[in-house]
Short mmCIF file of C-alpha atoms in Angstrom, two decimals:
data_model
loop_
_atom_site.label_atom_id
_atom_site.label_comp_id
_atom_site.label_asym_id
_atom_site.label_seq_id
_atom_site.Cartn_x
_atom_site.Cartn_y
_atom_site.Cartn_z
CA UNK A 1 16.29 3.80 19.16
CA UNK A 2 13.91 3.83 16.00
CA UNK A 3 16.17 1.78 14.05
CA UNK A 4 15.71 -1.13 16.32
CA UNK A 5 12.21 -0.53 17.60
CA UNK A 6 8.91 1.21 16.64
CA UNK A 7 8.86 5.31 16.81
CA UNK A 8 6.43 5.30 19.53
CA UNK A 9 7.21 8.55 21.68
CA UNK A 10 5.77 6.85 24.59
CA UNK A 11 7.53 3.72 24.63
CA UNK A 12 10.67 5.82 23.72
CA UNK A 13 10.34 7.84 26.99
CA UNK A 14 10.06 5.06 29.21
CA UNK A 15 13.07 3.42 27.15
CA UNK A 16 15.35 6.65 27.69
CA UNK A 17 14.37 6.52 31.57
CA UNK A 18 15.45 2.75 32.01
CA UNK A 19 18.64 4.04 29.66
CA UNK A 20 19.71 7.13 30.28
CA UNK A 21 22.45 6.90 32.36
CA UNK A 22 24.52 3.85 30.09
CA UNK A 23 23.57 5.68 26.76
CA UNK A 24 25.73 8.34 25.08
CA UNK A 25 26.06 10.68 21.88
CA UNK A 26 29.66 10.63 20.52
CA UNK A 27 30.25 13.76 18.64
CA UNK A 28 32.64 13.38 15.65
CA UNK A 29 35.53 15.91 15.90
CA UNK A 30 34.75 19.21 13.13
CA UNK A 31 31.57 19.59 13.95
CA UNK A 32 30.35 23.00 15.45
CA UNK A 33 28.99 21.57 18.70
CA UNK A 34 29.27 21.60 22.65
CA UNK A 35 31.05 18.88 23.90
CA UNK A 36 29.79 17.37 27.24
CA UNK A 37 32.03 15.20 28.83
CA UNK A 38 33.66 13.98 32.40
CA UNK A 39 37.22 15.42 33.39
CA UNK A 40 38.94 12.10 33.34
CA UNK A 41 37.44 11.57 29.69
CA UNK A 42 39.05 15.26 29.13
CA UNK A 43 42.38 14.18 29.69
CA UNK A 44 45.07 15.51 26.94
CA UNK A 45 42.30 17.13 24.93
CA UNK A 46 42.36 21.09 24.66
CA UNK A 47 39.60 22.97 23.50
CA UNK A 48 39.23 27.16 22.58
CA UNK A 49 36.77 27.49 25.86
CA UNK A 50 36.28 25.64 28.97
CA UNK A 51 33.00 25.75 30.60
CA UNK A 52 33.56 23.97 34.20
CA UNK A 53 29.35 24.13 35.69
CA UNK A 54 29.65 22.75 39.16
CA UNK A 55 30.85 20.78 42.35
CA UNK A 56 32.47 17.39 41.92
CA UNK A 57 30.65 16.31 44.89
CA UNK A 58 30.18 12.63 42.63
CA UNK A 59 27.19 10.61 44.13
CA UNK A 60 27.63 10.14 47.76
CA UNK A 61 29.61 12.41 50.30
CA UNK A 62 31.76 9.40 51.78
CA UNK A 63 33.94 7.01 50.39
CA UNK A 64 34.74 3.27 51.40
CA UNK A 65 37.73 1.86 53.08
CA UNK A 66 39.30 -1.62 53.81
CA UNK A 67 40.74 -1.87 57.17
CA UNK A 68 42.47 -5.14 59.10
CA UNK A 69 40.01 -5.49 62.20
CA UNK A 70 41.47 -8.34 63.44
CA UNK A 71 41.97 -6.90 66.94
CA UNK A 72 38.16 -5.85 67.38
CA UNK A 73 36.78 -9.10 66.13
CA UNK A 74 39.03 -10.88 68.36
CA UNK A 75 40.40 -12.54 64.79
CA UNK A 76 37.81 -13.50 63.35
CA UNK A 77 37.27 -10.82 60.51
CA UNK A 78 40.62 -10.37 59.28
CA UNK A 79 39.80 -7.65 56.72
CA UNK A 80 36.13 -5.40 56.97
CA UNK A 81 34.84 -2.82 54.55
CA UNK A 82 33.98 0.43 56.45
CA UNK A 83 32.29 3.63 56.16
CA UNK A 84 34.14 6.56 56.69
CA UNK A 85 32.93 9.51 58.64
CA UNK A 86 34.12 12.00 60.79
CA UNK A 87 33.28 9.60 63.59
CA UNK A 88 36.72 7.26 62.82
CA UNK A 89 39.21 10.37 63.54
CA UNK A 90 38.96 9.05 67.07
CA UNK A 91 38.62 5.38 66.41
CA UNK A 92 41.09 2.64 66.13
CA UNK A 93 41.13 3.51 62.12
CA UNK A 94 41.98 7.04 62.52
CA UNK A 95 45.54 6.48 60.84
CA UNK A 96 43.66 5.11 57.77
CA UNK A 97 40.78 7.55 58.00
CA UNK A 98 43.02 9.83 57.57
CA UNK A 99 45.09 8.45 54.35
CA UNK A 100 41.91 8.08 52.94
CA UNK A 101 41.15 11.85 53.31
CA UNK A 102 44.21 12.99 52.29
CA UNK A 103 44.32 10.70 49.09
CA UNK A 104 40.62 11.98 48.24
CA UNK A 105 41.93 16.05 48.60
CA UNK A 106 45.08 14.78 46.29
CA UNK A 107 42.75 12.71 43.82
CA UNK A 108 40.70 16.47 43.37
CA UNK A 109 43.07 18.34 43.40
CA UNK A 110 44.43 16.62 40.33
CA UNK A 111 40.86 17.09 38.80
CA UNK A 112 41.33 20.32 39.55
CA UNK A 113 44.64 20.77 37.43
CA UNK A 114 43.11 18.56 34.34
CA UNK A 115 39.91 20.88 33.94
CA UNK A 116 42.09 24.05 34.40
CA UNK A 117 43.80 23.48 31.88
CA UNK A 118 42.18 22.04 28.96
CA UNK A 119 41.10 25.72 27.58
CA UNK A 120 43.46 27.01 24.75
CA UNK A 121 41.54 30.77 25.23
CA UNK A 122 39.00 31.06 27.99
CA UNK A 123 38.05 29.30 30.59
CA UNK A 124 34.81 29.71 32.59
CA UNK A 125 34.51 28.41 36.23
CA UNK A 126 31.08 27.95 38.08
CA UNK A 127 30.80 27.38 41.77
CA UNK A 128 28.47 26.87 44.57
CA UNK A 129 28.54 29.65 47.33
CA UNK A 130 30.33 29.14 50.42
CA UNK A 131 28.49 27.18 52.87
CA UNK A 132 29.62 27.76 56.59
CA UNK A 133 33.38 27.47 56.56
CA UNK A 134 34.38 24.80 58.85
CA UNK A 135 37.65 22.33 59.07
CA UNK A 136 35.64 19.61 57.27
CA UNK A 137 34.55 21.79 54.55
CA UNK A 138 38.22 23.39 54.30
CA UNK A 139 39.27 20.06 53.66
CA UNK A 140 36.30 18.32 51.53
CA UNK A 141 38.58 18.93 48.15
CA UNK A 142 34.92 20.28 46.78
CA UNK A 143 35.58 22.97 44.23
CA UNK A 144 34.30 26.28 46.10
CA UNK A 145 36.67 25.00 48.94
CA UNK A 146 39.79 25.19 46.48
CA UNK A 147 38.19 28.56 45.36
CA UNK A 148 38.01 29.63 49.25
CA UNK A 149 41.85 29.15 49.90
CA UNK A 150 42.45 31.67 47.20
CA UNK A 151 40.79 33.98 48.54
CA UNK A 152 37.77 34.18 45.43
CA UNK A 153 35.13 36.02 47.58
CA UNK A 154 32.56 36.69 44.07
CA UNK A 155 33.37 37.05 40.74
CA UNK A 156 37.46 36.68 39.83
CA UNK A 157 38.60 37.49 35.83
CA UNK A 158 42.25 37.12 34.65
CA UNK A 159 43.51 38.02 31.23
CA UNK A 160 41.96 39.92 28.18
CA UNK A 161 38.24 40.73 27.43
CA UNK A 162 36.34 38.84 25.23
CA UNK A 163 36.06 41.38 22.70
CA UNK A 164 40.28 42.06 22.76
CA UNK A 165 40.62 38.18 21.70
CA UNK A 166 40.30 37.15 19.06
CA UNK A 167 39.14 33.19 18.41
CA UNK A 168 40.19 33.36 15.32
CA UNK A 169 43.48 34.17 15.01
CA UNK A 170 45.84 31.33 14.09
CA UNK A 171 49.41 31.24 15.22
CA UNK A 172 52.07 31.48 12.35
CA UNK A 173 53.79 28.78 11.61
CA UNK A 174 57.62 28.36 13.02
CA UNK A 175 59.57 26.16 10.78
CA UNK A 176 63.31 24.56 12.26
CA UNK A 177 65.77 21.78 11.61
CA UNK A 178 66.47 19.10 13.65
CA UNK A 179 70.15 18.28 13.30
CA UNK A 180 70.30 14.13 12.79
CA UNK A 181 71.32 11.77 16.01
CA UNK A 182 72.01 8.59 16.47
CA UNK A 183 69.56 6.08 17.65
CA UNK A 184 69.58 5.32 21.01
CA UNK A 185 69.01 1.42 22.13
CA UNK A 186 65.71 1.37 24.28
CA UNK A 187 67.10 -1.94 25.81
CA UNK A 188 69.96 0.30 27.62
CA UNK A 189 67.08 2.82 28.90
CA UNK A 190 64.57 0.26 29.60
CA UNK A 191 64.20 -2.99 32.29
CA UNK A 192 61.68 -5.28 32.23
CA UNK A 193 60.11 -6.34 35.62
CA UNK A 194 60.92 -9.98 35.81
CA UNK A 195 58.31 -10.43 38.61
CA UNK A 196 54.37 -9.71 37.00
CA UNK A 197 52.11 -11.72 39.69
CA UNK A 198 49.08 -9.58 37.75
CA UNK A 199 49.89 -9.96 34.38
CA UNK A 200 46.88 -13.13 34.25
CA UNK A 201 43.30 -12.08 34.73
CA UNK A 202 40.49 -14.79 37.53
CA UNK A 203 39.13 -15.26 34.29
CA UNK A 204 41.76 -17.14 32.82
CA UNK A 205 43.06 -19.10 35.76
CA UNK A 206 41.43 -22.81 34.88
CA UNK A 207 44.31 -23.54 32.85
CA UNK A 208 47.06 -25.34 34.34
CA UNK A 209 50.23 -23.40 32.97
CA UNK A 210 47.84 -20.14 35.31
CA UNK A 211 47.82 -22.01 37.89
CA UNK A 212 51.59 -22.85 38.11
CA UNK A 213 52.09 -19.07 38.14
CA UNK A 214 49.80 -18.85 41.27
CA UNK A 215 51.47 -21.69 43.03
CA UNK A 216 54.74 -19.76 42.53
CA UNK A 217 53.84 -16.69 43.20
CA UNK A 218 52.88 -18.52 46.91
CA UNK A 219 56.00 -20.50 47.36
CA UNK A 220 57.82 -16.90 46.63
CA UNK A 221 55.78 -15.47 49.52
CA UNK A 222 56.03 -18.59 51.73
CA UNK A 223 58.66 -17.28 55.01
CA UNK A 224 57.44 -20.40 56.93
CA UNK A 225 54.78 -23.10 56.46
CA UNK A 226 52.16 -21.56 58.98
CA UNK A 227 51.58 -18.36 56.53
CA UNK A 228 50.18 -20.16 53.92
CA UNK A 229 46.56 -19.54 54.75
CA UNK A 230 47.45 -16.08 55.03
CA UNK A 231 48.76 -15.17 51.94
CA UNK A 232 46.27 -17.48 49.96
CA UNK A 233 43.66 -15.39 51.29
CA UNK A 234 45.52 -11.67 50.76
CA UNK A 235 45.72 -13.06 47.40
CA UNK A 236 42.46 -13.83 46.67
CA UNK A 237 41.15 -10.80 48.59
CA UNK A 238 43.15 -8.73 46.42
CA UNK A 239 41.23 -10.55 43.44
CA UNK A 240 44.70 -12.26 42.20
CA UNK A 241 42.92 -15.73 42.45
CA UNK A 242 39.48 -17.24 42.65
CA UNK A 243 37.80 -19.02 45.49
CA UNK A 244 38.22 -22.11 44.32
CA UNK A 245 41.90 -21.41 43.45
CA UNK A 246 42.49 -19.77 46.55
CA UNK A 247 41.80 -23.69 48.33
CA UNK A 248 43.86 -25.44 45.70
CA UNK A 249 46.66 -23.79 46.42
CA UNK A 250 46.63 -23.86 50.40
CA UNK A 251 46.48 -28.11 49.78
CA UNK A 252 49.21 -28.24 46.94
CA UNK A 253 51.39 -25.48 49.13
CA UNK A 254 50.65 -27.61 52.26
CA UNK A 255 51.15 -30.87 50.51
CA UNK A 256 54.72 -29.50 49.30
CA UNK A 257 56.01 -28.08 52.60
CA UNK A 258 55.03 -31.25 54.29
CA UNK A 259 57.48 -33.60 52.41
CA UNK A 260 60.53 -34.50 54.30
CA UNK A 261 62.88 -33.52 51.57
CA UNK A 262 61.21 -29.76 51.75
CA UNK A 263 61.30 -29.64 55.75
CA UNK A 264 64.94 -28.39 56.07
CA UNK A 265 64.49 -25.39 53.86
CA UNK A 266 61.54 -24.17 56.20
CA UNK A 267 63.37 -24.33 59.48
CA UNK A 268 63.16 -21.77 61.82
CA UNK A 269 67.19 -21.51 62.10
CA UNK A 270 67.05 -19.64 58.58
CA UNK A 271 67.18 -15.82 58.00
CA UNK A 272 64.90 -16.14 54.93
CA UNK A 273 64.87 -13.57 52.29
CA UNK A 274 62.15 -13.53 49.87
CA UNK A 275 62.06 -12.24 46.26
CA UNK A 276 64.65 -9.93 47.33
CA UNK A 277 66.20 -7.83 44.55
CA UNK A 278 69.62 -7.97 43.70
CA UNK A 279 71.43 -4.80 42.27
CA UNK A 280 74.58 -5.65 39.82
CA UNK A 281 77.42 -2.64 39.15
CA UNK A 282 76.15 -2.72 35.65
CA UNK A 283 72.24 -2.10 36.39
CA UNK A 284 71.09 -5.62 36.01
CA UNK A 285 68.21 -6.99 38.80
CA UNK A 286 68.23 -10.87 39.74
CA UNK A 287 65.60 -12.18 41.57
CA UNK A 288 66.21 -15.43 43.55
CA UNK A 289 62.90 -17.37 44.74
CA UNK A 290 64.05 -18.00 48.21
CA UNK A 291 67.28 -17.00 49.78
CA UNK A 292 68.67 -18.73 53.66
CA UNK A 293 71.48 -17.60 55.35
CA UNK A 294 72.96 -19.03 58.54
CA UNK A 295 76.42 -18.46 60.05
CA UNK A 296 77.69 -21.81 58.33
CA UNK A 297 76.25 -21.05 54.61
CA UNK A 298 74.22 -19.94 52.60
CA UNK A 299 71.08 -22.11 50.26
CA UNK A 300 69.47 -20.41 47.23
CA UNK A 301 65.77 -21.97 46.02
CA UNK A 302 64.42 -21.60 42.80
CA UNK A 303 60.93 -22.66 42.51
CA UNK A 304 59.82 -24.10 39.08
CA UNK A 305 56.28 -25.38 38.16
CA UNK A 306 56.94 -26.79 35.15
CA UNK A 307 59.79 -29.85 33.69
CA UNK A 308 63.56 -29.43 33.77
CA UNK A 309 65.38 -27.21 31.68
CA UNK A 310 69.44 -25.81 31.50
CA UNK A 311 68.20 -22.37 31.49
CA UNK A 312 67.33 -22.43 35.30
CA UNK A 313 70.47 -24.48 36.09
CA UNK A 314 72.37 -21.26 34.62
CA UNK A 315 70.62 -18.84 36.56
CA UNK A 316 71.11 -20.54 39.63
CA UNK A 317 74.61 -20.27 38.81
CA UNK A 318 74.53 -16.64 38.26
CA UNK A 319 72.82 -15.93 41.43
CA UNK A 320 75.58 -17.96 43.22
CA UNK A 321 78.32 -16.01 41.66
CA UNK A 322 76.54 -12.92 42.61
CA UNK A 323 76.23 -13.72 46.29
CA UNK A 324 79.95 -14.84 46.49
CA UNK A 325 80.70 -11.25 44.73
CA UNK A 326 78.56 -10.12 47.83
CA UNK A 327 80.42 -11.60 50.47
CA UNK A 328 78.31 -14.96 50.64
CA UNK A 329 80.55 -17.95 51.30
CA UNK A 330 79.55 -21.96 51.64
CA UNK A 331 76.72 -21.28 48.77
CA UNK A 332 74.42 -24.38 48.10
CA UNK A 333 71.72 -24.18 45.26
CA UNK A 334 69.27 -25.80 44.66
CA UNK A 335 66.23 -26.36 41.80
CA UNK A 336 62.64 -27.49 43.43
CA UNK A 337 60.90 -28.67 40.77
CA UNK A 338 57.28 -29.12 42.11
CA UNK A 339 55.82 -31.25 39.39
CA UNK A 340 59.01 -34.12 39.59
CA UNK A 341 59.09 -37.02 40.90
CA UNK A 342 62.77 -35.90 41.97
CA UNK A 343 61.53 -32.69 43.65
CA UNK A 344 64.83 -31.09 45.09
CA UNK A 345 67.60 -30.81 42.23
CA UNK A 346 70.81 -30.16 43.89
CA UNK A 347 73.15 -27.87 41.57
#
């Protein structure tokens, strides 16, 4: 603070209040000082002695929840941001009252197992007395509850006495070979998702080659022509796409569907499979677009946003010879290539 402004005490103590919760003191590793830091900034660090001072109760005793209460506002709030309290165990949102609960015991008791065991040599545990035991407390995933179901009543110790340790004894050093092996190729081990609908940021989402991914990633979700509102909005509710997107793409998803050349791929006769995942003997995943099946045969869509290429002719192909491998007979394919003048590309 004195480097950038005068070393007034006063003005520095009104500073610090305005401050004090965004400002910090990193400690360099080596030096001989108390380290003060959350459990989630713990995480893989170990340290000689653990000092663990209090409750996790965090700032407010309740947490937040998004529900669907379409049926209460008779439709028209599709999705509404609730409180949750005891009061929704008997409420239409008990089923997600009660995920929520159970994920906020499972999200502690993982706290719990990172600050247990970041101590090399001791570890010191403060906790509030037991306050009336009741059901809610039992389950509040507060630290003196954990402590409760083990039975703690006071004061528990485990292991040696301070004075039998030592803190500075250092662990010879073990010294073995590692007999050579042969590299192993990660690409045998490893797949790559072919599918990443959040691999672009809102931020970036003006530029037209973002967009394209957006439109796809609607056609790809598209089962008929009335859910496009639908998903637009999951999608930008989910923060996938902006507001402005989120309109864009019901007109240019509208404006596609409604062309006559598009109409017999959206029929109601179809059993439509979307994005589904296909499974090869040899581990390989293909991903067709769109995928309708009737008793007479069978069409596979591909959905591309941008110009022509032989790539996506060939992996139409391959899906096709996958499907017949499957069974599938009568197989039609075809290439929708939404920025063509020629918009359906028969293969």
């Amino acid at each position: 603070y004195s480097e950038r402004n005068t070393s007034n005490l006063s003005n520095f103590i009104q500073w610090w209040d305005e401050n004090k919760q965004k400002e910090t003191i990193v400690v360099p590793e080596g030096v001989n000082a108390i380290q003060v830091m959350t459990i989630h900034k713990s995480k893989g660090l170990a340290f000689n002695v653990v000092m663990i001072p209090f409750n996790w109760e965090g700032g407010k005793n309740y947490s937040e929840i998004w529900v669907d209460a379409s049926i209460q506002t008779n439709n028209l709030l599709h999705n509404a941001l609730i409180k949750t309290s005891r009061k929704l165990e008997n409420s239409d949102f008990s089923k997600e009252y009660k995920k929520e609960q159970e994920l906020r015991l499972l999200d502690n008791l993982n706290k719990l197992y990172v600050a247990t065991t970041r101590s090399k040599e001791r570890l010191y545990i403060y906790s509030k007395e037991y306050p009336k035991i009741t059901d809610s407390f039992l389950r509040s995933g507060k630290l003196n509850s954990f402590l409760y179901h083990y039975n703690i009543s006071n004061t528990l110790e485990i292991g040696d006495s301070f004075e039998k340790h030592s803190m500075k004894h250092k662990p010879s050093l073990e010294v073995f070979s590692c007999s050579p092996r042969e590299k192993i190729d990660w690409r045998n081990l490893v797949s790559l998702n072919k599918s990443s609908e959040k691999s672009w940021s809102i931020d970036s989402q003006n530029s037209v080659k973002d967009f394209g991914k957006l439109f796809h990633l609607v056609l790809s979700k598209v089962r008929y022509r009335e859910d496009i509102d639908q998903i637009c909005l999951d999608l930008y509710l989910k923060g996938i796409c902006s507001k402005d997107n989120r309109f864009k793409l019901i007109s240019a998803s509208k404006k596609l569907l409604s062309d006559s050349r598009m109409q017999v791929f959206f029929d109601d006769k179809w059993e439509v499979k979307n994005e589904r995942e296909i499974l090869t003997p040899n581990g390989e995943i293909y991903i067709p677009d769109r995928l309708l099946v009737s008793d007479e045969k069978t069409i596979i869509l591909d959905y591309k946003t941008g110009t022509p290429r032989k790539q996506y002719v060939n992996q139409i192909i391959q899906y096709s010879n996958i499907l017949q491998l499957m069974g599938y007979s009568n197989i039609e394919k075809y290439l929708i290539y939404t920025n063509t003048v020629k918009l359906v590309h028969k293969v």
